[in-house]
Amino acid sequence: MVDLINLVQTLTSPHPLDRYLELVRPTLTVRDMRAEITHVRRSAPGSVTLTLRPTRQWKGHAAGQYVQIGVVIDGVRHARCYSPVNPEGGRDRHIQLTVKAQPDGLVSQYLYRHATPGMVVDLTPADGVFRLPEPRPQRLLLISGGSGITPVLSMLRTLAAEDHPGEVVFLHYAKSPAVLPHRDELDAIAQRHPNFRIELRYPHRVRDVTRVDPDAPWVDLNQPKGSGYFDYDELERVAPWFADAQTYVCGPQSLMDAVRTIYQAEQLEDRLHTEEFTLSLVPADAADAQGTVDFSASGVSARNNGATLLEQAESAGLSPEYGCRMGICFSCTAVRRSGCTRNLRTGETDSDPDQPIQLCISAPVGDVEIDI
């Protein structure tokens, strides 16, 4: 069967077979995986929850993993990574994604404004090491902030579906109750599972008008005394047993750094698991911004301006494939034929020829040849 598909693929060159099949029906594919949007719900301001029905290639996901969604906007195919919020192991083979419309998010804004039932999107298999372990730990602490709720919500829903008997605390930070998606389900989980604690925090505070002093600090009158931004006292308050637990964190960089600092001080790094959804880069060295970047496969050259190779390729009029722009999904991998590049996540440089690198987290150091 595989040989037959390869033969047909050769006969239909230069386009892959799936490009012809999609003219008949967008979800009719041989190799590419796609998904049809079956339901759209905008229950919280600024976010949209999509239910997708994947094609037969879908193998499921583990709670906490992500998938890559591809859409065509103004004739150009764009891809981004999102974490399913539904429990793992569902029998209906559907995926549920909650997408926060980021101010500068091309794909998230498009999905928020234009997603409708019947729309077909590209889909990749679930990936990522941020996932619940087997067997499940007896104690789990799940911490998230903003749109980082999605992978840990999948973990919480999975544990609830499995009737996990251990202690579980879900601590989430949001701007306000109004923008928190899936609030009703969180309340329902807390009611059905007495061993689960749902702790919600809204640290964007309002001024205490009972104080005469105009310089009085901002406080949240609806929160437990002392709660607000994450710190050691908050950690001990919600999960005094955190040293014996496995902790999973996803959220803004400030939240991630606060949690990581405490766990490092307590020498508990082996019990902390994180999923970055913002990219923390090593500042580029101005001295490196010299030389020429040669995109050899396209016959295009550009003066090195110090930006990532993905940004420089786009500035040069090229459209390399990419997904998350964070170094997670590896969609933008290309071969560095010669020259030296710096990994902006680690600060390390490498100059071995003919090596695959990730364009979104690599910057050229001097002259570089990239095979795109």
Short mmCIF file of C-alpha atoms in Angstrom, two decimals:
data_model
loop_
_atom_site.label_atom_id
_atom_site.label_comp_id
_atom_site.label_asym_id
_atom_site.label_seq_id
_atom_site.Cartn_x
_atom_site.Cartn_y
_atom_site.Cartn_z
CA MET A 1 0.00 0.00 0.00
CA VAL A 2 2.83 2.37 0.88
CA ASP A 3 4.55 1.61 -2.45
CA LEU A 4 1.32 2.38 -4.30
CA ILE A 5 0.96 5.71 -2.51
CA ASN A 6 4.59 6.56 -3.32
CA LEU A 7 3.94 5.73 -6.98
CA VAL A 8 0.86 7.95 -7.13
CA GLN A 9 2.80 10.67 -5.33
CA THR A 10 5.45 10.52 -8.04
CA LEU A 11 2.83 10.69 -10.81
CA THR A 12 1.18 13.75 -9.28
CA SER A 13 4.47 15.66 -8.90
CA PRO A 14 5.25 18.52 -8.41
CA HIS A 15 2.31 18.71 -5.98
CA PRO A 16 1.71 16.07 -3.30
CA LEU A 17 -1.30 13.79 -3.69
CA ASP A 18 -3.11 15.43 -0.77
CA ARG A 19 -3.19 18.74 -2.64
CA TYR A 20 -5.39 17.12 -5.28
CA LEU A 21 -7.54 15.20 -2.80
CA GLU A 22 -8.35 18.37 -0.86
CA LEU A 23 -10.03 19.72 -3.99
CA VAL A 24 -12.56 16.89 -3.61
CA ARG A 25 -12.94 17.22 0.16
CA PRO A 26 -10.60 19.18 2.48
CA THR A 27 -10.46 16.35 5.03
CA LEU A 28 -9.76 13.65 2.42
CA THR A 29 -6.03 13.01 2.89
CA VAL A 30 -3.51 10.21 2.56
CA ARG A 31 -0.57 11.57 4.54
CA ASP A 32 -1.37 15.07 5.77
CA MET A 33 -3.47 15.30 8.91
CA ARG A 34 -6.27 17.82 9.13
CA ALA A 35 -9.21 18.58 11.39
CA GLU A 36 -12.67 20.00 10.87
CA ILE A 37 -13.99 22.55 13.34
CA THR A 38 -17.33 21.18 14.57
CA HIS A 39 -18.18 23.66 17.30
CA VAL A 40 -17.16 27.21 18.22
CA ARG A 41 -17.80 28.76 21.63
CA ARG A 42 -16.85 32.27 22.73
CA SER A 43 -17.71 32.04 26.41
CA ALA A 44 -15.02 34.39 27.74
CA PRO A 45 -14.05 37.79 26.33
CA GLY A 46 -10.99 37.61 24.13
CA SER A 47 -10.86 33.83 23.75
CA VAL A 48 -12.53 31.15 21.67
CA THR A 49 -12.91 27.44 22.33
CA LEU A 50 -12.84 25.21 19.25
CA THR A 51 -13.89 21.59 19.03
CA LEU A 52 -12.12 19.78 16.19
CA ARG A 53 -12.67 16.40 14.55
CA PRO A 54 -9.30 15.14 13.23
CA THR A 55 -8.80 12.88 10.25
CA ARG A 56 -8.02 9.19 10.73
CA GLN A 57 -4.28 9.82 11.32
CA TRP A 58 -4.93 11.28 14.77
CA LYS A 59 -3.46 9.11 17.55
CA GLY A 60 -4.57 11.14 20.56
CA HIS A 61 -2.66 13.29 23.01
CA ALA A 62 -1.26 13.09 26.52
CA ALA A 63 -2.49 15.71 28.99
CA GLY A 64 -0.20 18.74 28.74
CA GLN A 65 1.05 18.19 25.19
CA TYR A 66 0.49 20.59 22.30
CA VAL A 67 -0.56 20.36 18.66
CA GLN A 68 0.17 22.65 15.75
CA ILE A 69 -2.76 24.24 13.91
CA GLY A 70 -2.32 25.60 10.38
CA VAL A 71 -4.62 28.08 8.63
CA VAL A 72 -4.44 30.01 5.38
CA ILE A 73 -4.65 33.78 5.84
CA ASP A 74 -4.60 36.01 2.75
CA GLY A 75 -3.23 33.14 0.69
CA VAL A 76 -0.36 32.33 3.10
CA ARG A 77 -0.34 29.25 5.32
CA HIS A 78 0.46 30.02 8.97
CA ALA A 79 0.89 27.61 11.88
CA ARG A 80 0.81 28.01 15.66
CA CYS A 81 0.99 25.66 18.64
CA TYR A 82 -1.88 25.20 21.08
CA SER A 83 -2.45 22.76 23.93
CA PRO A 84 -5.68 20.71 23.93
CA VAL A 85 -7.78 21.35 27.03
CA ASN A 86 -9.79 18.14 26.88
CA PRO A 87 -8.77 15.06 28.89
CA GLU A 88 -6.47 12.52 27.32
CA GLY A 89 -7.86 9.20 26.15
CA GLY A 90 -11.27 10.46 25.07
CA ARG A 91 -13.29 7.97 23.05
CA ASP A 92 -14.89 10.50 20.70
CA ARG A 93 -11.53 11.38 19.05
CA HIS A 94 -12.28 15.10 19.26
CA ILE A 95 -9.85 17.82 20.30
CA GLN A 96 -10.82 20.93 22.22
CA LEU A 97 -8.63 24.03 22.00
CA THR A 98 -9.06 27.32 23.84
CA VAL A 99 -7.30 30.09 21.95
CA LYS A 100 -6.58 33.47 23.53
CA ALA A 101 -6.66 36.27 20.96
CA GLN A 102 -3.24 37.84 21.50
CA PRO A 103 -2.99 41.55 20.55
CA ASP A 104 -0.35 40.85 17.88
CA GLY A 105 -1.35 37.25 17.25
CA LEU A 106 -2.09 36.79 13.56
CA VAL A 107 -3.44 33.24 13.87
CA SER A 108 -5.13 33.64 17.26
CA GLN A 109 -6.93 36.80 16.11
CA TYR A 110 -7.99 35.07 12.91
CA LEU A 111 -9.41 32.07 14.77
CA TYR A 112 -11.11 34.27 17.35
CA ARG A 113 -12.81 36.39 14.69
CA HIS A 114 -13.40 33.96 11.84
CA ALA A 115 -13.52 30.36 13.10
CA THR A 116 -16.82 28.71 12.18
CA PRO A 117 -18.13 25.13 12.16
CA GLY A 118 -17.09 23.39 8.96
CA MET A 119 -13.75 25.18 8.66
CA VAL A 120 -10.84 22.79 8.04
CA VAL A 121 -7.39 23.40 9.50
CA ASP A 122 -4.04 21.63 9.23
CA LEU A 123 -3.08 19.56 12.26
CA THR A 124 0.10 17.89 13.50
CA PRO A 125 0.40 14.96 15.94
CA ALA A 126 0.52 15.84 19.63
CA ASP A 127 4.03 16.49 20.89
CA GLY A 128 5.92 17.76 23.94
CA VAL A 129 7.38 16.38 27.16
CA PHE A 130 5.18 18.51 29.43
CA ARG A 131 2.76 15.76 30.35
CA LEU A 132 1.36 13.78 33.25
CA PRO A 133 3.59 10.85 34.18
CA GLU A 134 2.61 7.21 34.55
CA PRO A 135 1.79 6.18 37.19
CA ARG A 136 0.11 9.34 38.46
CA PRO A 137 1.82 10.98 41.46
CA GLN A 138 -0.07 10.88 44.74
CA ARG A 139 0.21 14.66 45.11
CA LEU A 140 0.09 17.16 42.26
CA LEU A 141 0.30 20.93 42.17
CA LEU A 142 -0.83 22.58 38.92
CA ILE A 143 0.02 26.27 38.51
CA SER A 144 -0.91 28.45 35.54
CA GLY A 145 -1.44 32.05 34.52
CA GLY A 146 -3.38 33.62 31.65
CA SER A 147 -3.46 31.50 28.51
CA GLY A 148 -1.03 29.09 30.16
CA ILE A 149 -4.12 27.47 31.65
CA THR A 150 -4.64 25.18 28.66
CA PRO A 151 -2.08 22.40 29.23
CA VAL A 152 -2.63 22.22 32.99
CA LEU A 153 -6.41 22.29 32.52
CA SER A 154 -6.05 19.18 30.37
CA MET A 155 -4.11 17.61 33.23
CA LEU A 156 -6.77 18.58 35.75
CA ARG A 157 -9.59 17.25 33.55
CA THR A 158 -7.68 14.01 32.96
CA LEU A 159 -7.16 13.47 36.69
CA ALA A 160 -10.83 14.20 37.31
CA ALA A 161 -11.94 11.79 34.57
CA GLU A 162 -9.74 9.10 36.14
CA ASP A 163 -11.11 9.81 39.64
CA HIS A 164 -7.56 10.33 40.85
CA PRO A 165 -7.56 9.54 44.58
CA GLY A 166 -4.59 11.72 45.55
CA GLU A 167 -4.33 15.38 46.52
CA VAL A 168 -4.54 17.90 43.66
CA VAL A 169 -4.30 21.69 43.83
CA PHE A 170 -5.00 23.83 40.78
CA LEU A 171 -3.72 27.41 41.23
CA HIS A 172 -4.53 29.82 38.40
CA TYR A 173 -3.87 33.54 37.94
CA ALA A 174 -6.15 35.59 35.69
CA LYS A 175 -6.87 39.27 35.10
CA SER A 176 -10.47 38.92 36.24
CA PRO A 177 -13.18 36.26 36.68
CA ALA A 178 -14.82 37.47 33.45
CA VAL A 179 -11.89 36.47 31.24
CA LEU A 180 -11.34 33.06 32.84
CA PRO A 181 -12.43 30.33 30.40
CA HIS A 182 -14.04 27.10 31.64
CA ARG A 183 -14.93 28.63 35.02
CA ASP A 184 -18.13 26.57 35.33
CA GLU A 185 -16.25 23.35 34.72
CA LEU A 186 -13.65 24.23 37.33
CA ASP A 187 -16.42 24.76 39.87
CA ALA A 188 -18.02 21.44 38.89
CA ILE A 189 -14.71 19.55 39.28
CA ALA A 190 -14.21 21.06 42.75
CA GLN A 191 -17.71 19.97 43.78
CA ARG A 192 -17.38 16.41 42.46
CA HIS A 193 -13.87 15.79 43.80
CA PRO A 194 -13.34 16.83 47.45
CA ASN A 195 -9.63 15.93 47.17
CA PHE A 196 -9.22 18.57 44.41
CA ARG A 197 -8.75 22.23 45.37
CA ILE A 198 -9.32 24.99 42.83
CA GLU A 199 -7.54 28.21 43.83
CA LEU A 200 -8.18 31.23 41.58
CA ARG A 201 -6.28 34.49 41.88
CA TYR A 202 -6.86 37.87 40.22
CA PRO A 203 -3.74 39.92 41.03
CA HIS A 204 -4.72 42.89 38.84
CA ARG A 205 -5.96 44.73 41.86
CA VAL A 206 -8.44 47.53 42.53
CA ARG A 207 -7.69 50.42 44.88
CA ASP A 208 -9.09 50.11 48.39
CA VAL A 209 -11.38 53.15 48.44
CA THR A 210 -11.76 52.89 52.22
CA ARG A 211 -8.27 54.35 52.59
CA VAL A 212 -7.88 58.11 52.69
CA ASP A 213 -4.26 58.08 51.55
CA PRO A 214 -4.18 58.56 47.72
CA ASP A 215 -0.92 56.61 47.64
CA ALA A 216 -2.52 53.61 49.34
CA PRO A 217 -1.54 50.28 47.78
CA TRP A 218 -3.79 48.44 45.38
CA VAL A 219 -5.57 45.49 46.93
CA ASP A 220 -8.06 42.93 45.75
CA LEU A 221 -10.98 43.03 48.15
CA ASN A 222 -12.34 39.70 46.87
CA GLN A 223 -9.28 37.57 47.62
CA PRO A 224 -8.07 35.81 50.75
CA LYS A 225 -5.87 37.98 52.94
CA GLY A 226 -2.28 37.89 51.75
CA SER A 227 -3.02 36.29 48.39
CA GLY A 228 -2.22 37.89 45.07
CA TYR A 229 1.02 37.41 43.20
CA PHE A 230 2.87 34.14 43.63
CA ASP A 231 5.40 33.88 46.45
CA TYR A 232 6.58 31.40 49.07
CA ASP A 233 3.75 32.24 51.48
CA GLU A 234 1.18 31.61 48.76
CA LEU A 235 2.81 28.28 47.93
CA GLU A 236 2.69 27.13 51.53
CA ARG A 237 -0.86 28.36 51.90
CA VAL A 238 -2.31 26.40 48.97
CA ALA A 239 -0.03 23.33 49.05
CA PRO A 240 1.93 22.94 52.30
CA TRP A 241 2.99 19.50 51.04
CA PHE A 242 4.56 20.91 47.82
CA ALA A 243 7.97 19.40 48.66
CA ASP A 244 6.44 15.92 48.31
CA ALA A 245 4.46 16.74 45.16
CA GLN A 246 5.10 16.93 41.45
CA THR A 247 4.51 20.50 40.24
CA TYR A 248 3.52 21.55 36.71
CA VAL A 249 3.66 25.21 35.71
CA CYS A 250 2.74 27.15 32.58
CA GLY A 251 2.19 30.89 32.34
CA PRO A 252 3.79 34.30 31.91
CA GLN A 253 7.54 34.58 32.39
CA SER A 254 7.16 36.42 35.71
CA LEU A 255 5.13 33.55 37.16
CA MET A 256 7.50 30.93 35.78
CA ASP A 257 10.51 32.75 37.24
CA ALA A 258 8.85 33.15 40.66
CA VAL A 259 8.05 29.44 40.89
CA ARG A 260 11.45 28.39 39.59
CA THR A 261 13.30 30.62 42.06
CA ILE A 262 11.54 29.03 45.04
CA TYR A 263 12.06 25.47 43.82
CA GLN A 264 15.73 26.12 43.16
CA ALA A 265 16.17 27.57 46.64
CA GLU A 266 14.44 24.52 48.11
CA GLN A 267 16.52 22.18 45.88
CA LEU A 268 13.36 20.75 44.36
CA GLU A 269 14.14 21.32 40.67
CA ASP A 270 13.60 17.62 39.95
CA ARG A 271 9.97 17.99 41.09
CA LEU A 272 9.24 21.03 38.91
CA HIS A 273 8.02 20.68 35.33
CA THR A 274 7.50 23.76 33.16
CA GLU A 275 6.05 24.61 29.76
CA GLU A 276 7.24 27.91 28.32
CA PHE A 277 4.72 29.80 26.21
CA THR A 278 6.78 32.98 26.08
CA LEU A 279 10.30 33.00 24.70
CA SER A 280 13.11 34.17 26.96
CA LEU A 281 16.10 35.05 24.81
CA VAL A 282 19.71 35.86 25.56
CA PRO A 283 20.29 39.49 24.47
CA ALA A 284 21.98 39.62 21.07
CA ASP A 285 25.54 40.90 20.98
CA ALA A 286 25.75 43.97 18.74
CA ALA A 287 29.24 42.86 17.69
CA ASP A 288 27.70 39.76 16.09
CA ALA A 289 25.52 41.84 13.74
CA GLN A 290 27.94 41.91 10.86
CA GLY A 291 28.48 39.99 7.68
CA THR A 292 25.95 38.58 5.22
CA VAL A 293 23.22 35.97 5.51
CA ASP A 294 23.03 33.86 2.35
CA PHE A 295 19.74 32.00 1.86
CA SER A 296 21.32 29.73 -0.70
CA ALA A 297 18.32 27.68 -1.82
CA SER A 298 16.45 30.87 -2.71
CA GLY A 299 19.38 32.79 -4.17
CA VAL A 300 18.76 35.64 -1.72
CA SER A 301 21.34 37.44 0.39
CA ALA A 302 20.85 40.06 3.08
CA ARG A 303 23.02 42.06 5.43
CA ASN A 304 23.01 40.60 8.93
CA ASN A 305 20.98 42.88 11.22
CA GLY A 306 21.29 40.77 14.38
CA ALA A 307 17.70 39.48 14.41
CA THR A 308 16.79 35.80 14.38
CA LEU A 309 17.27 33.97 11.10
CA LEU A 310 13.51 33.52 10.83
CA GLU A 311 12.95 37.27 11.11
CA GLN A 312 15.76 38.03 8.68
CA ALA A 313 14.40 35.52 6.17
CA GLU A 314 10.97 37.13 6.37
CA SER A 315 12.48 40.61 6.01
CA ALA A 316 14.22 39.35 2.85
CA GLY A 317 10.86 38.37 1.37
CA LEU A 318 11.07 34.64 2.10
CA SER A 319 8.36 32.56 3.77
CA PRO A 320 10.04 29.69 5.64
CA GLU A 321 7.79 27.28 7.49
CA TYR A 322 7.44 27.93 11.20
CA GLY A 323 5.07 27.13 14.03
CA CYS A 324 5.45 28.42 17.57
CA ARG A 325 8.37 30.88 17.08
CA MET A 326 9.57 29.68 20.50
CA GLY A 327 11.90 26.79 19.68
CA ILE A 328 9.37 24.18 20.78
CA CYS A 329 7.82 22.70 17.67
CA PHE A 330 10.93 22.49 15.40
CA SER A 331 8.87 23.47 12.34
CA CYS A 332 11.39 26.10 11.27
CA THR A 333 14.40 23.77 11.25
CA ALA A 334 16.79 24.37 8.33
CA VAL A 335 20.35 23.34 7.52
CA ARG A 336 23.19 25.76 8.24
CA ARG A 337 25.66 25.04 5.45
CA SER A 338 28.45 27.24 6.79
CA GLY A 339 29.16 30.00 9.25
CA CYS A 340 28.40 30.45 12.94
CA THR A 341 25.06 30.96 14.72
CA ARG A 342 24.09 31.74 18.30
CA ASN A 343 21.29 29.89 20.10
CA LEU A 344 19.36 32.77 21.70
CA ARG A 345 17.86 30.55 24.39
CA THR A 346 21.19 29.29 25.69
CA GLY A 347 23.68 31.86 24.36
CA GLU A 348 25.83 29.07 22.90
CA THR A 349 27.44 29.37 19.46
CA ASP A 350 28.03 26.61 16.94
CA SER A 351 29.85 26.57 13.60
CA ASP A 352 29.81 22.92 12.51
CA PRO A 353 28.89 22.81 8.80
CA ASP A 354 25.75 21.15 7.42
CA GLN A 355 23.90 21.13 10.76
CA PRO A 356 20.13 21.55 11.24
CA ILE A 357 19.25 24.59 13.34
CA GLN A 358 16.02 26.29 14.41
CA LEU A 359 15.56 29.59 12.62
CA CYS A 360 13.34 31.15 15.30
CA ILE A 361 15.92 30.91 18.10
CA SER A 362 19.13 31.25 16.09
CA ALA A 363 20.93 34.45 15.09
CA PRO A 364 23.90 34.64 12.70
CA VAL A 365 27.36 35.53 13.97
CA GLY A 366 29.08 36.99 10.93
CA ASP A 367 28.64 35.39 7.50
CA VAL A 368 26.18 32.46 7.44
CA GLU A 369 24.76 30.28 4.67
CA ILE A 370 21.32 28.77 5.32
CA ASP A 371 19.70 26.26 2.99
CA ILE A 372 16.30 27.90 2.50
#
